[in-house]
PDB file of C-alpha atoms in Angstrom:
ATOM      1  CA  UNK A 202     -46.382 -42.666-101.790  1.00  0.00           C
ATOM      2  CA  UNK A 203     -42.565 -42.346-102.648  1.00  0.00           C
ATOM      3  CA  UNK A 204     -41.272 -45.018-105.055  1.00  0.00           C
ATOM      4  CA  UNK A 205     -38.762 -45.887-102.193  1.00  0.00           C
ATOM      5  CA  UNK A 206     -41.784 -47.146 -99.409  1.00  0.00           C
ATOM      6  CA  UNK A 207     -43.636 -49.014-102.154  1.00  0.00           C
ATOM      7  CA  UNK A 208     -40.429 -50.630-102.516  1.00  0.00           C
ATOM      8  CA  UNK A 209     -39.843 -51.066 -98.757  1.00  0.00           C
ATOM      9  CA  UNK A 210     -43.712 -52.879 -98.267  1.00  0.00           C
ATOM     10  CA  UNK A 211     -43.245 -55.047-100.700  1.00  0.00           C
ATOM     11  CA  UNK A 212     -39.589 -56.121 -99.298  1.00  0.00           C
ATOM     12  CA  UNK A 213     -39.619 -54.982 -95.631  1.00  0.00           C
ATOM     13  CA  UNK A 214     -43.499 -55.936 -94.715  1.00  0.00           C
ATOM     14  CA  UNK A 215     -44.179 -59.419 -93.776  1.00  0.00           C
ATOM     15  CA  UNK A 216     -46.918 -61.953 -92.111  1.00  0.00           C
ATOM     16  CA  UNK A 217     -46.080 -63.825 -89.392  1.00  0.00           C
ATOM     17  CA  UNK A 218     -46.667 -67.032 -91.316  1.00  0.00           C
ATOM     18  CA  UNK A 219     -43.729 -65.662 -93.299  1.00  0.00           C
ATOM     19  CA  UNK A 220     -41.612 -67.022 -90.488  1.00  0.00           C
ATOM     20  CA  UNK A 221     -42.319 -70.268 -89.048  1.00  0.00           C
ATOM     21  CA  UNK A 222     -41.703 -70.668 -85.180  1.00  0.00           C
ATOM     22  CA  UNK A 223     -39.222 -73.978 -86.014  1.00  0.00           C
ATOM     23  CA  UNK A 224     -37.318 -71.492 -88.687  1.00  0.00           C
ATOM     24  CA  UNK A 225     -36.991 -68.547 -86.210  1.00  0.00           C
ATOM     25  CA  UNK A 226     -35.933 -70.982 -83.426  1.00  0.00           C
ATOM     26  CA  UNK A 227     -33.119 -72.404 -85.697  1.00  0.00           C
ATOM     27  CA  UNK A 228     -32.198 -68.617 -85.929  1.00  0.00           C
ATOM     28  CA  UNK A 229     -31.876 -67.781 -82.448  1.00  0.00           C
ATOM     29  CA  UNK A 230     -29.686 -71.156 -81.852  1.00  0.00           C
ATOM     30  CA  UNK A 231     -27.605 -69.824 -84.781  1.00  0.00           C
ATOM     31  CA  UNK A 232     -27.012 -66.588 -83.509  1.00  0.00           C
ATOM     32  CA  UNK A 233     -26.930 -67.006 -79.884  1.00  0.00           C
ATOM     33  CA  UNK A 234     -29.172 -63.770 -79.472  1.00  0.00           C
ATOM     34  CA  UNK A 235     -31.184 -63.562 -76.309  1.00  0.00           C
ATOM     35  CA  UNK A 236     -34.663 -62.208 -75.966  1.00  0.00           C
ATOM     36  CA  UNK A 237     -36.489 -60.133 -73.282  1.00  0.00           C
ATOM     37  CA  UNK A 238     -39.880 -59.338 -73.301  1.00  0.00           C
ATOM     38  CA  UNK A 239     -41.091 -55.963 -71.665  1.00  0.00           C
ATOM     39  CA  UNK A 240     -44.630 -55.408 -70.761  1.00  0.00           C
ATOM     40  CA  UNK A 241     -45.059 -51.715 -69.356  1.00  0.00           C
ATOM     41  CA  UNK A 242     -48.012 -51.707 -66.942  1.00  0.00           C
ATOM     42  CA  UNK A 243     -50.347 -49.571 -64.727  1.00  0.00           C
ATOM     43  CA  UNK A 244     -53.552 -51.078 -63.252  1.00  0.00           C
ATOM     44  CA  UNK A 245     -53.470 -54.188 -65.702  1.00  0.00           C
ATOM     45  CA  UNK A 246     -54.468 -56.643 -63.257  1.00  0.00           C
ATOM     46  CA  UNK A 247     -57.371 -57.886 -66.047  1.00  0.00           C
ATOM     47  CA  UNK A 248     -55.106 -58.633 -68.770  1.00  0.00           C
ATOM     48  CA  UNK A 249     -51.535 -58.682 -67.451  1.00  0.00           C
ATOM     49  CA  UNK A 250     -51.788 -62.321 -66.131  1.00  0.00           C
ATOM     50  CA  UNK A 251     -53.092 -63.815 -69.606  1.00  0.00           C
ATOM     51  CA  UNK A 252     -50.486 -61.936 -71.538  1.00  0.00           C
ATOM     52  CA  UNK A 253     -47.273 -63.242 -69.222  1.00  0.00           C
ATOM     53  CA  UNK A 254     -48.865 -66.587 -68.947  1.00  0.00           C
ATOM     54  CA  UNK A 255     -49.068 -66.787 -73.315  1.00  0.00           C
ATOM     55  CA  UNK A 256     -45.704 -65.716 -73.176  1.00  0.00           C
ATOM     56  CA  UNK A 257     -44.460 -68.329 -70.684  1.00  0.00           C
ATOM     57  CA  UNK A 258     -46.276 -71.202 -71.538  1.00  0.00           C
ATOM     58  CA  UNK A 259     -45.840 -70.853 -75.376  1.00  0.00           C
ATOM     59  CA  UNK A 260     -42.584 -69.184 -75.937  1.00  0.00           C
ATOM     60  CA  UNK A 261     -40.508 -70.000 -72.685  1.00  0.00           C
ATOM     61  CA  UNK A 262     -41.659 -73.846 -71.603  1.00  0.00           C
ATOM     62  CA  UNK A 263     -42.773 -75.406 -75.066  1.00  0.00           C
ATOM     63  CA  UNK A 264     -39.874 -73.505 -77.210  1.00  0.00           C
ATOM     64  CA  UNK A 265     -37.027 -71.686 -75.978  1.00  0.00           C
ATOM     65  CA  UNK A 266     -37.388 -68.489 -78.093  1.00  0.00           C
ATOM     66  CA  UNK A 267     -37.891 -65.900 -74.949  1.00  0.00           C
ATOM     67  CA  UNK A 268     -35.188 -65.928 -72.101  1.00  0.00           C
ATOM     68  CA  UNK A 269     -36.782 -63.208 -70.060  1.00  0.00           C
ATOM     69  CA  UNK A 270     -40.446 -61.521 -69.434  1.00  0.00           C
ATOM     70  CA  UNK A 271     -40.394 -58.314 -67.447  1.00  0.00           C
ATOM     71  CA  UNK A 272     -43.350 -56.378 -66.507  1.00  0.00           C
ATOM     72  CA  UNK A 273     -42.146 -52.913 -65.213  1.00  0.00           C
ATOM     73  CA  UNK A 274     -44.921 -51.808 -62.701  1.00  0.00           C
ATOM     74  CA  UNK A 275     -45.168 -47.708 -63.219  1.00  0.00           C
ATOM     75  CA  UNK A 276     -47.292 -47.673 -60.167  1.00  0.00           C
ATOM     76  CA  UNK A 277     -50.341 -49.775 -59.948  1.00  0.00           C
ATOM     77  CA  UNK A 278     -53.029 -48.795 -57.405  1.00  0.00           C
ATOM     78  CA  UNK A 279     -54.541 -52.651 -58.108  1.00  0.00           C
ATOM     79  CA  UNK A 280     -52.865 -55.908 -57.605  1.00  0.00           C
ATOM     80  CA  UNK A 281     -50.996 -55.395 -61.504  1.00  0.00           C
ATOM     81  CA  UNK A 282     -47.567 -56.722 -59.548  1.00  0.00           C
ATOM     82  CA  UNK A 283     -49.150 -59.925 -57.970  1.00  0.00           C
ATOM     83  CA  UNK A 284     -51.178 -60.991 -60.531  1.00  0.00           C
ATOM     84  CA  UNK A 285     -48.179 -60.838 -63.070  1.00  0.00           C
ATOM     85  CA  UNK A 286     -45.768 -62.450 -60.574  1.00  0.00           C
ATOM     86  CA  UNK A 287     -47.945 -65.473 -59.906  1.00  0.00           C
ATOM     87  CA  UNK A 288     -47.939 -66.093 -63.736  1.00  0.00           C
ATOM     88  CA  UNK A 289     -43.919 -65.997 -63.867  1.00  0.00           C
ATOM     89  CA  UNK A 290     -43.011 -62.523 -64.513  1.00  0.00           C
ATOM     90  CA  UNK A 291     -40.278 -60.654 -63.024  1.00  0.00           C
ATOM     91  CA  UNK A 292     -41.582 -57.826 -61.812  1.00  0.00           C
ATOM     92  CA  UNK A 293     -40.088 -54.475 -61.004  1.00  0.00           C
ATOM     93  CA  UNK A 294     -41.128 -51.541 -60.017  1.00  0.00           C
ATOM     94  CA  UNK A 295     -40.508 -47.912 -61.941  1.00  0.00           C
ATOM     95  CA  UNK A 296     -38.977 -46.372 -59.056  1.00  0.00           C
ATOM     96  CA  UNK A 297     -36.790 -49.135 -57.913  1.00  0.00           C
ATOM     97  CA  UNK A 298     -34.835 -48.836 -61.391  1.00  0.00           C
ATOM     98  CA  UNK A 299     -32.082 -45.771 -61.302  1.00  0.00           C
ATOM     99  CA  UNK A 300     -33.311 -44.446 -58.375  1.00  0.00           C
ATOM    100  CA  UNK A 301     -31.087 -41.488 -58.034  1.00  0.00           C
ATOM    101  CA  UNK A 302     -33.252 -39.993 -61.271  1.00  0.00           C
ATOM    102  CA  UNK A 303     -36.469 -39.358 -59.998  1.00  0.00           C
ATOM    103  CA  UNK A 304     -38.960 -40.794 -62.542  1.00  0.00           C
ATOM    104  CA  UNK A 305     -41.661 -38.967 -64.217  1.00  0.00           C
ATOM    105  CA  UNK A 306     -45.130 -40.520 -65.193  1.00  0.00           C
ATOM    106  CA  UNK A 307     -45.305 -41.814 -68.870  1.00  0.00           C
ATOM    107  CA  UNK A 308     -45.117 -45.294 -70.816  1.00  0.00           C
ATOM    108  CA  UNK A 309     -41.709 -44.021 -72.592  1.00  0.00           C
ATOM    109  CA  UNK A 310     -40.039 -43.508 -69.057  1.00  0.00           C
ATOM    110  CA  UNK A 311     -41.045 -46.537 -68.165  1.00  0.00           C
ATOM    111  CA  UNK A 312     -39.804 -48.486 -71.361  1.00  0.00           C
ATOM    112  CA  UNK A 313     -36.423 -46.440 -71.130  1.00  0.00           C
ATOM    113  CA  UNK A 314     -36.039 -47.343 -67.551  1.00  0.00           C
ATOM    114  CA  UNK A 315     -36.673 -51.311 -68.431  1.00  0.00           C
ATOM    115  CA  UNK A 316     -33.239 -51.481 -70.782  1.00  0.00           C
ATOM    116  CA  UNK A 317     -31.606 -51.446 -67.182  1.00  0.00           C
ATOM    117  CA  UNK A 318     -33.398 -54.137 -66.025  1.00  0.00           C
ATOM    118  CA  UNK A 319     -33.382 -56.638 -68.981  1.00  0.00           C
ATOM    119  CA  UNK A 320     -30.256 -58.304 -70.697  1.00  0.00           C
ATOM    120  CA  UNK A 321     -31.727 -59.653 -73.818  1.00  0.00           C
ATOM    121  CA  UNK A 322     -30.017 -58.835 -77.133  1.00  0.00           C
ATOM    122  CA  UNK A 323     -33.450 -58.192 -78.897  1.00  0.00           C
ATOM    123  CA  UNK A 324     -36.029 -56.220 -76.613  1.00  0.00           C
ATOM    124  CA  UNK A 325     -39.690 -56.837 -77.324  1.00  0.00           C
ATOM    125  CA  UNK A 326     -42.781 -54.308 -76.115  1.00  0.00           C
ATOM    126  CA  UNK A 327     -45.914 -55.181 -75.201  1.00  0.00           C
ATOM    127  CA  UNK A 328     -48.616 -53.285 -74.034  1.00  0.00           C
ATOM    128  CA  UNK A 329     -50.572 -55.160 -70.802  1.00  0.00           C
ATOM    129  CA  UNK A 330     -53.666 -54.041 -71.952  1.00  0.00           C
ATOM    130  CA  UNK A 331     -54.262 -56.489 -74.659  1.00  0.00           C
ATOM    131  CA  UNK A 332     -57.040 -59.154 -74.709  1.00  0.00           C
ATOM    132  CA  UNK A 333     -57.054 -62.308 -76.703  1.00  0.00           C
ATOM    133  CA  UNK A 334     -53.527 -62.038 -76.852  1.00  0.00           C
ATOM    134  CA  UNK A 335     -51.575 -64.727 -79.127  1.00  0.00           C
ATOM    135  CA  UNK A 336     -47.924 -65.517 -78.922  1.00  0.00           C
ATOM    136  CA  UNK A 337     -47.618 -64.332 -82.881  1.00  0.00           C
ATOM    137  CA  UNK A 338     -47.370 -60.920 -81.311  1.00  0.00           C
ATOM    138  CA  UNK A 339     -43.981 -61.968 -79.988  1.00  0.00           C
ATOM    139  CA  UNK A 340     -43.035 -64.167 -82.191  1.00  0.00           C
ATOM    140  CA  UNK A 341     -43.839 -62.585 -85.766  1.00  0.00           C
ATOM    141  CA  UNK A 342     -41.857 -59.384 -84.496  1.00  0.00           C
ATOM    142  CA  UNK A 343     -38.553 -60.980 -82.671  1.00  0.00           C
ATOM    143  CA  UNK A 344     -38.830 -63.292 -85.916  1.00  0.00           C
ATOM    144  CA  UNK A 345     -36.907 -60.675 -88.556  1.00  0.00           C
ATOM    145  CA  UNK A 346     -34.430 -59.857 -85.921  1.00  0.00           C
ATOM    146  CA  UNK A 347     -33.122 -63.391 -85.921  1.00  0.00           C
ATOM    147  CA  UNK A 348     -33.403 -63.959 -89.652  1.00  0.00           C
ATOM    148  CA  UNK A 349     -32.378 -60.763 -91.113  1.00  0.00           C
ATOM    149  CA  UNK A 350     -29.202 -59.375 -89.638  1.00  0.00           C
ATOM    150  CA  UNK A 351     -29.965 -55.663 -91.443  1.00  0.00           C
ATOM    151  CA  UNK A 352     -33.270 -55.475 -89.446  1.00  0.00           C
ATOM    152  CA  UNK A 353     -32.821 -53.540 -86.506  1.00  0.00           C
ATOM    153  CA  UNK A 354     -36.615 -52.640 -85.372  1.00  0.00           C
ATOM    154  CA  UNK A 355     -39.892 -54.786 -86.123  1.00  0.00           C
ATOM    155  CA  UNK A 356     -43.408 -52.950 -85.573  1.00  0.00           C
ATOM    156  CA  UNK A 357     -46.619 -55.280 -85.195  1.00  0.00           C
ATOM    157  CA  UNK A 358     -49.243 -54.160 -87.899  1.00  0.00           C
ATOM    158  CA  UNK A 359     -52.859 -55.504 -87.122  1.00  0.00           C
ATOM    159  CA  UNK A 360     -56.937 -54.632 -87.221  1.00  0.00           C
ATOM    160  CA  UNK A 361     -57.964 -52.783 -84.586  1.00  0.00           C
ATOM    161  CA  UNK A 362     -61.442 -53.294 -84.136  1.00  0.00           C
ATOM    162  CA  UNK A 363     -63.216 -50.319 -82.118  1.00  0.00           C
ATOM    163  CA  UNK A 364     -64.902 -52.370 -79.390  1.00  0.00           C
ATOM    164  CA  UNK A 365     -68.381 -50.417 -78.897  1.00  0.00           C
ATOM    165  CA  UNK A 366     -70.264 -51.241 -75.782  1.00  0.00           C
ATOM    166  CA  UNK A 367     -72.632 -49.392 -73.076  1.00  0.00           C
ATOM    167  CA  UNK A 368     -71.529 -45.802 -72.072  1.00  0.00           C
ATOM    168  CA  UNK A 369     -68.619 -46.180 -74.460  1.00  0.00           C
ATOM    169  CA  UNK A 370     -67.857 -42.485 -75.737  1.00  0.00           C
ATOM    170  CA  UNK A 371     -66.680 -43.730 -79.080  1.00  0.00           C
ATOM    171  CA  UNK A 372     -69.981 -45.244 -79.876  1.00  0.00           C
ATOM    172  CA  UNK A 373     -73.319 -44.482 -81.302  1.00  0.00           C
ATOM    173  CA  UNK A 374     -75.819 -42.794 -78.810  1.00  0.00           C
ATOM    174  CA  UNK A 375     -78.471 -46.035 -78.332  1.00  0.00           C
ATOM    175  CA  UNK A 376     -76.090 -48.803 -79.076  1.00  0.00           C
ATOM    176  CA  UNK A 377     -76.394 -51.713 -76.628  1.00  0.00           C
ATOM    177  CA  UNK A 378     -74.029 -54.468 -76.014  1.00  0.00           C
ATOM    178  CA  UNK A 379     -70.635 -55.039 -76.893  1.00  0.00           C
ATOM    179  CA  UNK A 380     -69.674 -55.320 -80.891  1.00  0.00           C
ATOM    180  CA  UNK A 381     -66.306 -54.467 -82.988  1.00  0.00           C
ATOM    181  CA  UNK A 382     -65.955 -52.045 -85.709  1.00  0.00           C
ATOM    182  CA  UNK A 383     -63.582 -53.489 -88.069  1.00  0.00           C
ATOM    183  CA  UNK A 384     -60.844 -50.789 -88.870  1.00  0.00           C
ATOM    184  CA  UNK A 385     -61.997 -48.007 -86.692  1.00  0.00           C
ATOM    185  CA  UNK A 386     -59.615 -48.442 -83.506  1.00  0.00           C
ATOM    186  CA  UNK A 387     -56.180 -46.291 -83.753  1.00  0.00           C
ATOM    187  CA  UNK A 388     -57.822 -42.750 -84.081  1.00  0.00           C
ATOM    188  CA  UNK A 389     -54.799 -40.983 -82.753  1.00  0.00           C
ATOM    189  CA  UNK A 390     -52.940 -42.849 -85.379  1.00  0.00           C
ATOM    190  CA  UNK A 391     -55.418 -41.502 -88.386  1.00  0.00           C
ATOM    191  CA  UNK A 392     -56.224 -38.377 -87.017  1.00  0.00           C
ATOM    192  CA  UNK A 393     -52.626 -37.196 -85.806  1.00  0.00           C
ATOM    193  CA  UNK A 394     -49.367 -39.429 -86.243  1.00  0.00           C
ATOM    194  CA  UNK A 395     -50.576 -40.625 -89.846  1.00  0.00           C
ATOM    195  CA  UNK A 396     -51.061 -37.261 -91.421  1.00  0.00           C
ATOM    196  CA  UNK A 397     -47.721 -35.796 -89.684  1.00  0.00           C
ATOM    197  CA  UNK A 398     -45.737 -38.721 -91.092  1.00  0.00           C
ATOM    198  CA  UNK A 399     -47.112 -38.613 -94.449  1.00  0.00           C
ATOM    199  CA  UNK A 400     -46.432 -34.902 -94.508  1.00  0.00           C
ATOM    200  CA  UNK A 401     -43.214 -34.708 -92.527  1.00  0.00           C
ATOM    201  CA  UNK A 402     -41.510 -38.026 -92.585  1.00  0.00           C
ATOM    202  CA  UNK A 403     -42.936 -39.580 -96.052  1.00  0.00           C
ATOM    203  CA  UNK A 404     -40.476 -42.334 -95.765  1.00  0.00           C
ATOM    204  CA  UNK A 405     -42.214 -43.712 -93.010  1.00  0.00           C
ATOM    205  CA  UNK A 406     -45.744 -43.745 -94.346  1.00  0.00           C
ATOM    206  CA  UNK A 407     -45.877 -46.972 -95.038  1.00  0.00           C
ATOM    207  CA  UNK A 408     -46.449 -48.392 -91.409  1.00  0.00           C
ATOM    208  CA  UNK A 409     -49.674 -49.620 -90.781  1.00  0.00           C
ATOM    209  CA  UNK A 410     -49.594 -48.706 -86.949  1.00  0.00           C
ATOM    210  CA  UNK A 411     -46.699 -46.294 -86.418  1.00  0.00           C
ATOM    211  CA  UNK A 412     -48.432 -45.612 -82.788  1.00  0.00           C
ATOM    212  CA  UNK A 413     -48.806 -49.415 -81.973  1.00  0.00           C
ATOM    213  CA  UNK A 414     -46.921 -50.478 -78.706  1.00  0.00           C
ATOM    214  CA  UNK A 415     -45.692 -53.998 -79.729  1.00  0.00           C
ATOM    215  CA  UNK A 416     -42.671 -53.706 -81.535  1.00  0.00           C
ATOM    216  CA  UNK A 417     -39.159 -54.914 -80.941  1.00  0.00           C
ATOM    217  CA  UNK A 418     -35.931 -54.121 -81.514  1.00  0.00           C
ATOM    218  CA  UNK A 419     -31.948 -54.957 -81.219  1.00  0.00           C
ATOM    219  CA  UNK A 420     -30.754 -53.351 -78.086  1.00  0.00           C
ATOM    220  CA  UNK A 421     -27.705 -52.012 -79.787  1.00  0.00           C
ATOM    221  CA  UNK A 422     -30.508 -49.460 -81.318  1.00  0.00           C
ATOM    222  CA  UNK A 423     -32.443 -49.049 -78.233  1.00  0.00           C
ATOM    223  CA  UNK A 424     -29.718 -47.836 -76.266  1.00  0.00           C
ATOM    224  CA  UNK A 425     -28.602 -45.055 -78.570  1.00  0.00           C
ATOM    225  CA  UNK A 426     -32.340 -43.599 -78.749  1.00  0.00           C
ATOM    226  CA  UNK A 427     -33.426 -40.560 -76.721  1.00  0.00           C
ATOM    227  CA  UNK A 428     -37.132 -41.508 -75.230  1.00  0.00           C
ATOM    228  CA  UNK A 429     -39.796 -39.236 -74.816  1.00  0.00           C
ATOM    229  CA  UNK A 430     -41.002 -39.733 -71.476  1.00  0.00           C
ATOM    230  CA  UNK A 431     -45.003 -39.870 -72.451  1.00  0.00           C
ATOM    231  CA  UNK A 432     -47.202 -41.017 -75.165  1.00  0.00           C
ATOM    232  CA  UNK A 433     -44.889 -39.509 -77.754  1.00  0.00           C
ATOM    233  CA  UNK A 434     -42.475 -42.400 -77.495  1.00  0.00           C
ATOM    234  CA  UNK A 435     -43.600 -44.363 -80.478  1.00  0.00           C
ATOM    235  CA  UNK A 436     -43.468 -41.851 -82.838  1.00  0.00           C
ATOM    236  CA  UNK A 437     -40.147 -40.501 -81.487  1.00  0.00           C
ATOM    237  CA  UNK A 438     -38.292 -44.030 -81.923  1.00  0.00           C
ATOM    238  CA  UNK A 439     -39.562 -44.437 -84.957  1.00  0.00           C
ATOM    239  CA  UNK A 440     -38.165 -40.770 -86.707  1.00  0.00           C
ATOM    240  CA  UNK A 441     -35.250 -41.085 -84.394  1.00  0.00           C
ATOM    241  CA  UNK A 442     -34.510 -44.969 -85.813  1.00  0.00           C
ATOM    242  CA  UNK A 443     -35.185 -43.483 -89.423  1.00  0.00           C
ATOM    243  CA  UNK A 444     -32.160 -40.925 -89.217  1.00  0.00           C
ATOM    244  CA  UNK A 445     -30.083 -43.362 -87.218  1.00  0.00           C
ATOM    245  CA  UNK A 446     -30.375 -46.655 -89.105  1.00  0.00           C
ATOM    246  CA  UNK A 447     -32.657 -45.674 -92.346  1.00  0.00           C
ATOM    247  CA  UNK A 448     -35.692 -47.170 -93.758  1.00  0.00           C
ATOM    248  CA  UNK A 449     -34.464 -50.548 -94.985  1.00  0.00           C
ATOM    249  CA  UNK A 450     -33.463 -51.548 -91.105  1.00  0.00           C
ATOM    250  CA  UNK A 451     -37.447 -50.948 -90.182  1.00  0.00           C
ATOM    251  CA  UNK A 452     -39.455 -53.601 -91.079  1.00  0.00           C
ATOM    252  CA  UNK A 453     -43.219 -54.349 -90.123  1.00  0.00           C
ATOM    253  CA  UNK A 454     -44.916 -57.957 -89.575  1.00  0.00           C
ATOM    254  CA  UNK A 455     -48.733 -58.612 -89.895  1.00  0.00           C
ATOM    255  CA  UNK A 456     -49.941 -60.233 -86.681  1.00  0.00           C
ATOM    256  CA  UNK A 457     -53.662 -60.159 -86.858  1.00  0.00           C
ATOM    257  CA  UNK A 458     -56.216 -58.708 -84.831  1.00  0.00           C
ATOM    258  CA  UNK A 459     -55.292 -56.482 -81.782  1.00  0.00           C
ATOM    259  CA  UNK A 460     -57.832 -55.901 -78.838  1.00  0.00           C
ATOM    260  CA  UNK A 461     -57.291 -53.557 -76.256  1.00  0.00           C
ATOM    261  CA  UNK A 462     -59.107 -51.339 -73.872  1.00  0.00           C
ATOM    262  CA  UNK A 463     -59.866 -47.821 -75.659  1.00  0.00           C
ATOM    263  CA  UNK A 464     -59.609 -44.799 -74.058  1.00  0.00           C
ATOM    264  CA  UNK A 465     -62.257 -41.844 -73.787  1.00  0.00           C
ATOM    265  CA  UNK A 466     -62.222 -38.811 -76.129  1.00  0.00           C
ATOM    266  CA  UNK A 467     -60.209 -36.806 -74.019  1.00  0.00           C
ATOM    267  CA  UNK A 468     -57.373 -38.843 -73.075  1.00  0.00           C
ATOM    268  CA  UNK A 469     -57.110 -39.653 -76.902  1.00  0.00           C
ATOM    269  CA  UNK A 470     -56.591 -35.672 -76.820  1.00  0.00           C
ATOM    270  CA  UNK A 471     -54.156 -35.605 -74.383  1.00  0.00           C
ATOM    271  CA  UNK A 472     -52.326 -38.322 -76.375  1.00  0.00           C
ATOM    272  CA  UNK A 473     -52.515 -36.600 -79.732  1.00  0.00           C
ATOM    273  CA  UNK A 474     -51.152 -33.293 -77.981  1.00  0.00           C
ATOM    274  CA  UNK A 475     -48.020 -35.242 -76.742  1.00  0.00           C
ATOM    275  CA  UNK A 476     -47.524 -37.166 -80.133  1.00  0.00           C
ATOM    276  CA  UNK A 477     -47.586 -33.686 -81.977  1.00  0.00           C
ATOM    277  CA  UNK A 478     -45.290 -32.231 -79.222  1.00  0.00           C
ATOM    278  CA  UNK A 479     -42.636 -35.015 -79.890  1.00  0.00           C
ATOM    279  CA  UNK A 480     -42.949 -34.146 -83.762  1.00  0.00           C
ATOM    280  CA  UNK A 481     -42.569 -30.788 -83.635  1.00  0.00           C
ATOM    281  CA  UNK A 482     -39.350 -30.955 -81.092  1.00  0.00           C
ATOM    282  CA  UNK A 483     -38.159 -33.036 -84.440  1.00  0.00           C
ATOM    283  CA  UNK A 484     -39.073 -30.689 -86.742  1.00  0.00           C
ATOM    284  CA  UNK A 485     -37.459 -27.508 -85.054  1.00  0.00           C
ATOM    285  CA  UNK A 486     -35.315 -27.680 -82.078  1.00  0.00           C
ATOM    286  CA  UNK A 487     -35.405 -23.852 -81.781  1.00  0.00           C
ATOM    287  CA  UNK A 488     -39.393 -22.711 -82.004  1.00  0.00           C
ATOM    288  CA  UNK A 489     -41.172 -24.350 -79.437  1.00  0.00           C
ATOM    289  CA  UNK A 490     -44.697 -24.396 -78.968  1.00  0.00           C
ATOM    290  CA  UNK A 491     -46.638 -23.672 -75.463  1.00  0.00           C
ATOM    291  CA  UNK A 492     -46.692 -27.250 -73.739  1.00  0.00           C
ATOM    292  CA  UNK A 493     -50.183 -27.508 -72.461  1.00  0.00           C
ATOM    293  CA  UNK A 494     -53.457 -28.277 -73.906  1.00  0.00           C
ATOM    294  CA  UNK A 495     -57.115 -27.066 -72.735  1.00  0.00           C
ATOM    295  CA  UNK A 496     -59.922 -29.133 -72.816  1.00  0.00           C
ATOM    296  CA  UNK A 497     -63.317 -28.788 -71.239  1.00  0.00           C
ATOM    297  CA  UNK A 498     -65.976 -30.940 -69.205  1.00  0.00           C
ATOM    298  CA  UNK A 499     -69.329 -29.776 -68.526  1.00  0.00           C
ATOM    299  CA  UNK A 500     -70.498 -29.144 -65.263  1.00  0.00           C
ATOM    300  CA  UNK A 501     -73.938 -28.740 -64.454  1.00  0.00           C
ATOM    301  CA  UNK A 502     -75.337 -25.985 -66.794  1.00  0.00           C
ATOM    302  CA  UNK A 503     -71.749 -24.870 -68.550  1.00  0.00           C
ATOM    303  CA  UNK A 504     -68.318 -26.068 -69.406  1.00  0.00           C
ATOM    304  CA  UNK A 505     -65.474 -25.679 -67.077  1.00  0.00           C
ATOM    305  CA  UNK A 506     -61.557 -25.640 -68.621  1.00  0.00           C
ATOM    306  CA  UNK A 507     -58.959 -28.063 -67.670  1.00  0.00           C
ATOM    307  CA  UNK A 508     -55.647 -27.664 -68.828  1.00  0.00           C
ATOM    308  CA  UNK A 509     -53.228 -30.354 -68.984  1.00  0.00           C
ATOM    309  CA  UNK A 510     -49.424 -30.303 -68.927  1.00  0.00           C
ATOM    310  CA  UNK A 511     -47.897 -32.354 -72.360  1.00  0.00           C
ATOM    311  CA  UNK A 512     -45.143 -34.077 -72.018  1.00  0.00           C
ATOM    312  CA  UNK A 513     -41.735 -32.280 -73.074  1.00  0.00           C
ATOM    313  CA  UNK A 514     -39.237 -34.266 -71.439  1.00  0.00           C
ATOM    314  CA  UNK A 515     -37.014 -36.614 -73.254  1.00  0.00           C
ATOM    315  CA  UNK A 516     -34.733 -39.363 -71.487  1.00  0.00           C
ATOM    316  CA  UNK A 517     -31.344 -39.421 -73.238  1.00  0.00           C
ATOM    317  CA  UNK A 518     -29.923 -42.380 -74.908  1.00  0.00           C
ATOM    318  CA  UNK A 519     -29.266 -45.197 -72.370  1.00  0.00           C
ATOM    319  CA  UNK A 520     -25.521 -45.309 -73.485  1.00  0.00           C
ATOM    320  CA  UNK A 521     -25.037 -41.934 -71.686  1.00  0.00           C
ATOM    321  CA  UNK A 522     -26.304 -43.381 -68.327  1.00  0.00           C
ATOM    322  CA  UNK A 523     -23.468 -44.230 -66.262  1.00  0.00           C
ATOM    323  CA  UNK A 524     -24.994 -47.395 -64.217  1.00  0.00           C
ATOM    324  CA  UNK A 525     -25.653 -48.513 -67.773  1.00  0.00           C
ATOM    325  CA  UNK A 526     -22.347 -48.263 -69.186  1.00  0.00           C
ATOM    326  CA  UNK A 527     -21.062 -50.025 -65.525  1.00  0.00           C
ATOM    327  CA  UNK A 528     -23.326 -52.680 -65.687  1.00  0.00           C
ATOM    328  CA  UNK A 529     -22.181 -53.482 -69.786  1.00  0.00           C
ATOM    329  CA  UNK A 530     -18.796 -53.726 -68.237  1.00  0.00           C
ATOM    330  CA  UNK A 531     -19.568 -56.077 -65.595  1.00  0.00           C
TER     331      UNK A 531
END
């Protein structure tokens, strides 16, 4: 590990306990900064309401840390929007944001558009599929942005147990019931993202969860970053932020344990392909690989190929969007 990274780990890796809530609130009052929490959601009716409820109850009503919680629905076919609204979130459909620019599927697309429908000086992103959600996920990563003026982006770090249940393709044959395998979650992180970062951007090798969906950043940084529209958004954002503001402006906070729905192996393959594509674009803009991934499914006695396109589109920095610039003037 680079000596610079070892120093960064000592100086910019914290625990949620390092900043008690009263200290974070005092910093918020002193700075006058506002905080928006954004949940990108697609068919998350089972979990989104609990997350919104915890944020509102613990960080808006009990203490005034969060100023707004916004759920951006990217086309749910279940009751995600209704559940989120009933829990107290402002719910916005992805397609109603910047309608002159047709939306494309993808998490990064939703995060990018959320900048147009939030007002906070600090924007905190939280995945909508978390279970046993704690308010520490928000207060922990927002805290350094309020207390440390030279920090611009904070990632959550946590244990990610791999939940194995009946029928889970990630489990061992014959496994019954449900159990958590400590440290075995984040398979795309360990097999794709971490090797890429260590080899090509070793300054970022200290991030425990580089692909984690819980992070907070200053709007002044987010609005200057391009957003890959799909699963590559987290890696792209880290790499671009490193080049834009430097390693010492990035940080991470330990918030405990993250429990969420795990995807099957083929979905993880598509995620890995998108992440590799995002990295490849940043390594050599002029030499582009074929943006497609072929996977195989057993059909009857044989295997059939299924080819999926890999997310290649990126949205420009929000400061280049006329509607965003006019909103700031207003």
